[in-house]
Tab-separated table of C-alpha atoms in Angstrom:
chain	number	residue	atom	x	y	z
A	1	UNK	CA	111.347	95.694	78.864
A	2	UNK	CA	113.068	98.350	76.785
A	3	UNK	CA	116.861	98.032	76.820
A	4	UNK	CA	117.802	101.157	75.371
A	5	UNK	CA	120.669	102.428	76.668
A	6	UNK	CA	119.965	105.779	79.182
A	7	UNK	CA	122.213	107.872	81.667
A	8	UNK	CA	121.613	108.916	85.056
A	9	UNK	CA	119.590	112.428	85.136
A	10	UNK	CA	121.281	112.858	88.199
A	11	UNK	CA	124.114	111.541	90.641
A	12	UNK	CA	122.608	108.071	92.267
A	13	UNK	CA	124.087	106.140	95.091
A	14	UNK	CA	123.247	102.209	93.846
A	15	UNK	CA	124.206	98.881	95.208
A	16	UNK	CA	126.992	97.536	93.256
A	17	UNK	CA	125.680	93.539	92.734
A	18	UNK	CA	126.678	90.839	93.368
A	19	UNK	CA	128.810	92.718	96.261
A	20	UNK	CA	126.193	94.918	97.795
A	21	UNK	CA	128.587	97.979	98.497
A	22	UNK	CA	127.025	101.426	97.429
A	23	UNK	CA	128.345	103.065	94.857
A	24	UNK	CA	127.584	106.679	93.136
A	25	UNK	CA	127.006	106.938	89.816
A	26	UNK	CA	127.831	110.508	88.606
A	27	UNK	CA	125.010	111.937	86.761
A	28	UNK	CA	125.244	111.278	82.575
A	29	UNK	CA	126.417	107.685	83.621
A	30	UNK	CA	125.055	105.448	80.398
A	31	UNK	CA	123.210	101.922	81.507
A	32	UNK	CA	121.195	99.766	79.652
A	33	UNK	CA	118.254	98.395	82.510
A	34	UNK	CA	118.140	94.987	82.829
A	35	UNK	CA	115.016	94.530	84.917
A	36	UNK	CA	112.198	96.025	86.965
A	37	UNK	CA	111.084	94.189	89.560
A	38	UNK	CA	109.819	94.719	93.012
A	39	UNK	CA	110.240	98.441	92.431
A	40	UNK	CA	113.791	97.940	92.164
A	41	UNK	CA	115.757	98.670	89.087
A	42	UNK	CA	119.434	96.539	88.025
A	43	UNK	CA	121.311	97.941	85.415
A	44	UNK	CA	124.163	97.455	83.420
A	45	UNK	CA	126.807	100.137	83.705
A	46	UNK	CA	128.740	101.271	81.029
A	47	UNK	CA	131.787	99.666	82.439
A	48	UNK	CA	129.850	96.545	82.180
A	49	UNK	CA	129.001	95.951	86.204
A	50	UNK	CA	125.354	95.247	87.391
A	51	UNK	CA	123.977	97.927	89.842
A	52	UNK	CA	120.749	98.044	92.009
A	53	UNK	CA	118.916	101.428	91.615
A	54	UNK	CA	115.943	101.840	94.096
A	55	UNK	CA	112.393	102.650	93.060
A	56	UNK	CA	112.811	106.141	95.462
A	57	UNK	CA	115.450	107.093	93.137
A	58	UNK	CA	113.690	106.087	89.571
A	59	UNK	CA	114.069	109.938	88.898
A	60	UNK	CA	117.459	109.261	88.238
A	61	UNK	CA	116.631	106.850	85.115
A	62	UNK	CA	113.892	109.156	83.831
A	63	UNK	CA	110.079	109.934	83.773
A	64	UNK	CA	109.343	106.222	82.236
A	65	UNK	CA	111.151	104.321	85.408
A	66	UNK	CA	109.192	107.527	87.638
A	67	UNK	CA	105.706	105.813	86.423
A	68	UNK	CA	106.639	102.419	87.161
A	69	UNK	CA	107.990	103.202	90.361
A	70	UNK	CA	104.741	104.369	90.841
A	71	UNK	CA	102.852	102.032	89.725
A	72	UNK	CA	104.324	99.290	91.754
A	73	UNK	CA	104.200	101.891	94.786
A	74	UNK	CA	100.149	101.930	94.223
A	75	UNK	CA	99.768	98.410	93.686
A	76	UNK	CA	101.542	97.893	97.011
A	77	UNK	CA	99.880	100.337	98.985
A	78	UNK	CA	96.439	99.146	97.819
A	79	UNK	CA	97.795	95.685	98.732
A	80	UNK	CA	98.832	96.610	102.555
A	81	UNK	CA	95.209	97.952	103.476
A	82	UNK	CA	93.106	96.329	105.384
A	83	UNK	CA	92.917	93.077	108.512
A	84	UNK	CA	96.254	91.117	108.811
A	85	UNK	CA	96.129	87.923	106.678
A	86	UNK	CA	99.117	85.309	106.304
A	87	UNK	CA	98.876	85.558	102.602
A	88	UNK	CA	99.401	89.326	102.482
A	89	UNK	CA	103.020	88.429	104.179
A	90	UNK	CA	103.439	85.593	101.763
A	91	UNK	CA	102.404	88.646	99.001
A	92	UNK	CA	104.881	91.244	100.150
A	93	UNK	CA	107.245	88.176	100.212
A	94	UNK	CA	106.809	87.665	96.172
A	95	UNK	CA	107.955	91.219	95.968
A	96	UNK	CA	111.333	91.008	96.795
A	97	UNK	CA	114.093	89.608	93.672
A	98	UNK	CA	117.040	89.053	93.768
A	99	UNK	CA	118.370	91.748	91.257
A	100	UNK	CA	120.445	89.202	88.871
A	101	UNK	CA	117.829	86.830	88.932
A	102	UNK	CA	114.333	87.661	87.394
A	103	UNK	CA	112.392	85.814	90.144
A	104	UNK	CA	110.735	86.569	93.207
A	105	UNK	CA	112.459	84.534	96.453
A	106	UNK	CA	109.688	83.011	97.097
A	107	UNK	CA	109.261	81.396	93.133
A	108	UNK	CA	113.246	80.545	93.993
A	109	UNK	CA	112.084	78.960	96.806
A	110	UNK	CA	114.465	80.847	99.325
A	111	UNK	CA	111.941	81.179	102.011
A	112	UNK	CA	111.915	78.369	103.966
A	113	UNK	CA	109.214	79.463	106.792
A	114	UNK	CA	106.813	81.839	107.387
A	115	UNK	CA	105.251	82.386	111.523
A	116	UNK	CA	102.804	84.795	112.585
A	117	UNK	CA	101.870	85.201	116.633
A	118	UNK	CA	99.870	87.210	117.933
A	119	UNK	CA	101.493	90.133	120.010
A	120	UNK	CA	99.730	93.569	121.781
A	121	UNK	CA	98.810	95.286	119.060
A	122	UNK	CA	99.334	93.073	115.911
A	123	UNK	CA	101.379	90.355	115.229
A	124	UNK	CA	105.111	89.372	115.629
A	125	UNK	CA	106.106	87.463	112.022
A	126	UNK	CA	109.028	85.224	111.603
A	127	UNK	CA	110.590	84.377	108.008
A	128	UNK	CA	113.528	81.635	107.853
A	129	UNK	CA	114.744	82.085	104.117
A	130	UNK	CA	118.296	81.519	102.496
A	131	UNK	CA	120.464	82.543	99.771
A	132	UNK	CA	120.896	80.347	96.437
A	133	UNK	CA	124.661	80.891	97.442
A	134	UNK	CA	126.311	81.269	100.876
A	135	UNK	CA	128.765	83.901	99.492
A	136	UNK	CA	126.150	86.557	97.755
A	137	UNK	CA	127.078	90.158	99.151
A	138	UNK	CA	124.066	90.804	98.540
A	139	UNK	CA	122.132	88.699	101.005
A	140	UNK	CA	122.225	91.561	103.747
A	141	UNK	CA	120.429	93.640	101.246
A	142	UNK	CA	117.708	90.859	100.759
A	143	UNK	CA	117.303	90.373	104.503
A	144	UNK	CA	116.605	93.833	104.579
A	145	UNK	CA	114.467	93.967	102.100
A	146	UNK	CA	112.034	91.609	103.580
A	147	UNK	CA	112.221	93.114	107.120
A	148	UNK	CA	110.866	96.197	105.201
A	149	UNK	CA	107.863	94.779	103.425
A	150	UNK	CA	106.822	92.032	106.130
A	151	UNK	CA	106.788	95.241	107.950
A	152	UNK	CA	104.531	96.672	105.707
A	153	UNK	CA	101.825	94.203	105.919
A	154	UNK	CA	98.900	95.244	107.565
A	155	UNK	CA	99.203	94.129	111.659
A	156	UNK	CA	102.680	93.662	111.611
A	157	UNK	CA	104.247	95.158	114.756
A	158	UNK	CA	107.465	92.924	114.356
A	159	UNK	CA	109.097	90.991	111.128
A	160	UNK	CA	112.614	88.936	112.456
A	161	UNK	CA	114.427	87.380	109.461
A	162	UNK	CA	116.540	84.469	110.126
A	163	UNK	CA	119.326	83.751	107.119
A	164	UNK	CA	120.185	80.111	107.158
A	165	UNK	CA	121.910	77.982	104.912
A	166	UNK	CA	121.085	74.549	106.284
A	167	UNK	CA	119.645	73.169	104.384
A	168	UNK	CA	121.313	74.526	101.620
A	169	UNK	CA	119.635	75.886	98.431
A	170	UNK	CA	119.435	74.387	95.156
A	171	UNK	CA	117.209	74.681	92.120
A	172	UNK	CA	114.772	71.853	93.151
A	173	UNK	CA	113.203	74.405	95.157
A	174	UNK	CA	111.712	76.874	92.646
A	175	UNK	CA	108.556	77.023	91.633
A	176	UNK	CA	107.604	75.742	87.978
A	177	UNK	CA	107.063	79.071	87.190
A	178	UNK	CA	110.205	79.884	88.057
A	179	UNK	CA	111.828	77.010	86.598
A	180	UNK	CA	110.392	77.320	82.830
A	181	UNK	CA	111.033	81.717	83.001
A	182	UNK	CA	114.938	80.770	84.118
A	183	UNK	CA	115.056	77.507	81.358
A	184	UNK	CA	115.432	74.808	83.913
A	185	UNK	CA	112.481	73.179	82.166
């Protein structure tokens, strides 16, 4: 990823991280993007605080962050067509990060569960996930951002997320993947 410094185009609300309370960033704020996952965007500020832009608001950032908002807009789209499948949850699932950590919760190993039932028209899916710490402000923000792309999966009428910390995360969970991108291997 390019880490030239930009500025906002325009003012943004973002999500200040690790707290999760919004914040605006007046427009000609400079930031240096630190990632581009999931069709989010962090960023370092100028002041030197991490911020969560989201891909609606890739405008802000310029035409190059527009595209890839696209992009991963297209890709997901194209990935919630057709019959309901448990991997398509388990799919929308790898597309949430955590936005100081350049892995997907489920290559952290956060989600713990994944349930599907059948209910009239579609299914009813449940996800039991946690947090790699109790404390993160950000962990309503997560929770939310699963809701919204379990609910997103073709014949998903429901999506219930249950945050739980018992058992508690810790990096034995991750994926291999995971492990050798963060250097735990």
């Amino acid at each position: 990823m390019d880490r030239t410094p930009t500025h906002t185009h325009r003012d943004v609300e973002a999500l200040q991280v690790p707290s999760g309370h919004l914040v605006l960033l007046p427009q000609g704020t400079w930031l240096v993007v630190q990632q581009s996952l999931g069709g989010q965007f962090t960023a370092m500020t100028e002041m030197g605080g991490l911020v969560r832009i989201a891909g609606k608001d890739a405008d802000a950032l310029g035409e190059a962050f527009v595209e890839e908002a696209r992009r991963f807009e297209q890709e997901r789209s194209a990935a919630a067509e057709g019959p309901f499948e448990e991997q398509k949850i388990w799919d929308a699932l790898g597309t949430v990060y955590d936005p100081e950590i350049p892995a997907s919760i489920v290559e952290l190993g956060l989600v713990y569960a994944v349930a599907a039932e059948p209910v009239e028209g579609g299914h009813k899916v449940r996800i039991v996930m946690t947090l790699t710490a109790p404390a993160c402000g950000i962990g309503p923000v997560l929770v939310d951002d699963v809701r919204r792309k379990v609910l997103g999966v073709p014949g998903v009428k429901d999506a219930e997320v249950d945050l739980v910390f018992d058992p508690p995360w810790d990096p034995s969970r991750m994926s291999d993947a995971a492990k050798l991108q963060l250097g735990f291997m």
